[in-house]
């Protein structure tokens, strides 16, 4: 069974025409199962009030759908979010009121400049059916986007397998805490299975941690996932300030980093090499070469103020 995951930004009302609504918090996840594929669509329902849910939703998916009904600053933030994650494949729909020339100018020189423009949702369905999953081989990596306790089952976590595969009775680690985890059972689209591989969205019943001790963005991984690291001290990173952010970034101010689906407070310090040092106020999980976005959630203008790659 293939799995393909999307994020919908802009007017997300089309989600209900594509799939059935499932898990809902600040993110809503819709899904649909065909004969050979499970599709999921993640929607950041608390955006534009909260920039955090937008960044987390974009980091869950492999493909993006931008549905534009008006051109405003929030559309600009959505484009910046997709660009920070470096989405290169996706689709754009827009209402008749939106000037397509202006929209193409807005996305020019961003990662989404080659997104395919479509006329309607029927074309979108056709194009989605032609996509293939983006499988990543390697040791298991599963960022957790939801966790809760289920009576009679215990701790259940939800997430997309970003790399590798997971089997029942696998022994994993949860980072950044480092606790040992046992996978007791696996569900995929509410069906019990014994194994799933990237990029499936799964529900895992696990032993070794309570749901209350799990934060969104914590990562389940194979014990030997040497490429994953936990940031507790300053780490170097490339740095590109957003041209739409007019303020100055200072060393003593707290910002928020979006890395994977983690949202964590950090401070930065400029290096003489043109890079920065990122100092976490709370530990987070990363790998060298991972993309990040720097946020200022209370800013009046754009709240995505910089992007870069962790070195």
XYZ file of N, CA and C in Angstrom, residues 7 9 58 62-68 75-93 103-117 307:
135
model
N 0.366 18.875 2.296
C -0.080 19.977 3.129
C -0.937 20.879 2.251
N -2.294 24.716 2.047
C -2.205 26.066 2.586
C -3.032 26.995 1.712
N 3.683 22.165 7.141
C 4.521 22.064 5.943
C 5.628 21.036 6.120
N 5.134 15.731 2.006
C 6.126 15.678 0.921
C 5.700 16.508 -0.283
N 4.401 16.718 -0.430
C 3.853 17.521 -1.527
C 2.969 18.622 -0.944
N 2.851 19.726 -1.692
C 2.070 20.859 -1.195
C 0.992 21.262 -2.190
N -0.118 21.777 -1.631
C -1.202 22.349 -2.425
C -1.438 23.759 -1.903
N -1.290 24.737 -2.777
C -1.533 26.137 -2.428
C -2.812 26.568 -3.128
N -3.854 26.857 -2.326
C -5.153 27.239 -2.865
C -5.417 28.697 -2.522
N -5.300 29.588 -3.502
C -5.268 31.029 -3.264
C -6.615 31.660 -3.592
N -0.745 35.171 2.632
C -0.285 34.378 1.497
C 1.235 34.462 1.403
N 1.783 35.649 1.637
C 3.233 35.811 1.629
C 3.904 34.904 2.641
N 3.331 34.793 3.844
C 3.895 33.915 4.863
C 3.809 32.450 4.438
N 2.720 32.084 3.789
C 2.580 30.702 3.342
C 3.629 30.360 2.283
N 3.890 31.296 1.388
C 4.931 31.087 0.380
C 6.297 30.980 1.061
N 6.562 31.852 2.043
C 7.832 31.796 2.771
C 7.991 30.465 3.506
N 6.896 29.950 4.067
C 6.955 28.670 4.781
C 7.308 27.534 3.832
N 6.658 27.488 2.693
C 6.949 26.444 1.709
C 8.370 26.577 1.173
N 8.812 27.813 1.009
C 10.165 28.057 0.516
C 11.201 27.624 1.549
N 10.944 27.881 2.827
C 11.893 27.514 3.882
C 12.093 26.003 3.950
N 11.019 25.251 3.694
C 11.113 23.793 3.689
C 11.683 23.293 2.363
N 11.730 24.187 1.376
C 12.268 23.892 0.046
C 11.381 22.921 -0.733
N 10.070 23.142 -0.670
C 9.144 22.352 -1.478
C 9.409 22.630 -2.959
N 9.596 21.576 -3.720
C 9.809 21.748 -5.151
C 8.679 21.156 -5.981
N 7.815 20.355 -5.354
C 6.731 19.709 -6.087
C 5.397 19.999 -5.414
N 4.468 20.482 -6.210
C 3.155 20.788 -5.668
C 2.277 21.438 -6.702
N 1.111 21.898 -6.251
C 0.096 22.421 -7.160
C -0.466 23.730 -6.627
N -0.878 24.586 -7.547
C -1.484 25.868 -7.187
C -2.831 25.982 -7.875
N -3.853 26.276 -7.079
C -5.157 26.652 -7.605
C -5.447 28.068 -7.137
N 0.339 36.590 -8.892
C 0.658 35.406 -8.094
C 1.980 34.788 -8.561
N 2.182 34.712 -9.852
C 3.440 34.155 -10.371
C 4.623 35.049 -10.024
N 4.396 36.350 -9.971
C 5.460 37.268 -9.552
C 5.820 37.044 -8.092
N 4.801 36.776 -7.264
C 5.027 36.555 -5.841
C 5.885 35.326 -5.582
N 5.663 34.261 -6.354
C 6.390 33.012 -6.095
C 7.685 32.912 -6.888
N 7.943 33.890 -7.746
C 9.179 33.872 -8.527
C 10.383 33.883 -7.592
N 11.388 33.130 -7.940
C 12.625 33.028 -7.159
C 12.427 32.355 -5.800
N 11.357 31.575 -5.665
C 11.164 30.754 -4.472
C 11.187 29.284 -4.880
N 11.236 28.411 -3.887
C 11.284 26.975 -4.164
C 10.047 26.491 -4.902
N 8.910 27.217 -4.762
C 7.655 26.737 -5.353
C 7.379 27.346 -6.726
N 8.378 27.984 -7.324
C 8.161 28.664 -8.603
C 7.768 27.701 -9.719
N 8.099 26.410 -9.557
C 7.752 25.421 -10.587
C 6.508 24.612 -10.236
N 5.781 25.023 -9.195
C 4.515 24.355 -8.892
C 3.601 24.427 -10.115
N 2.807 23.393 -10.293
C 1.915 23.316 -11.448
C 0.608 24.051 -11.165
N 0.249 24.989 -12.030
C -1.026 25.694 -11.911
C -2.138 24.824 -12.483
N 15.796 31.885 7.296
C 15.863 30.453 7.033
C 17.326 30.082 6.886
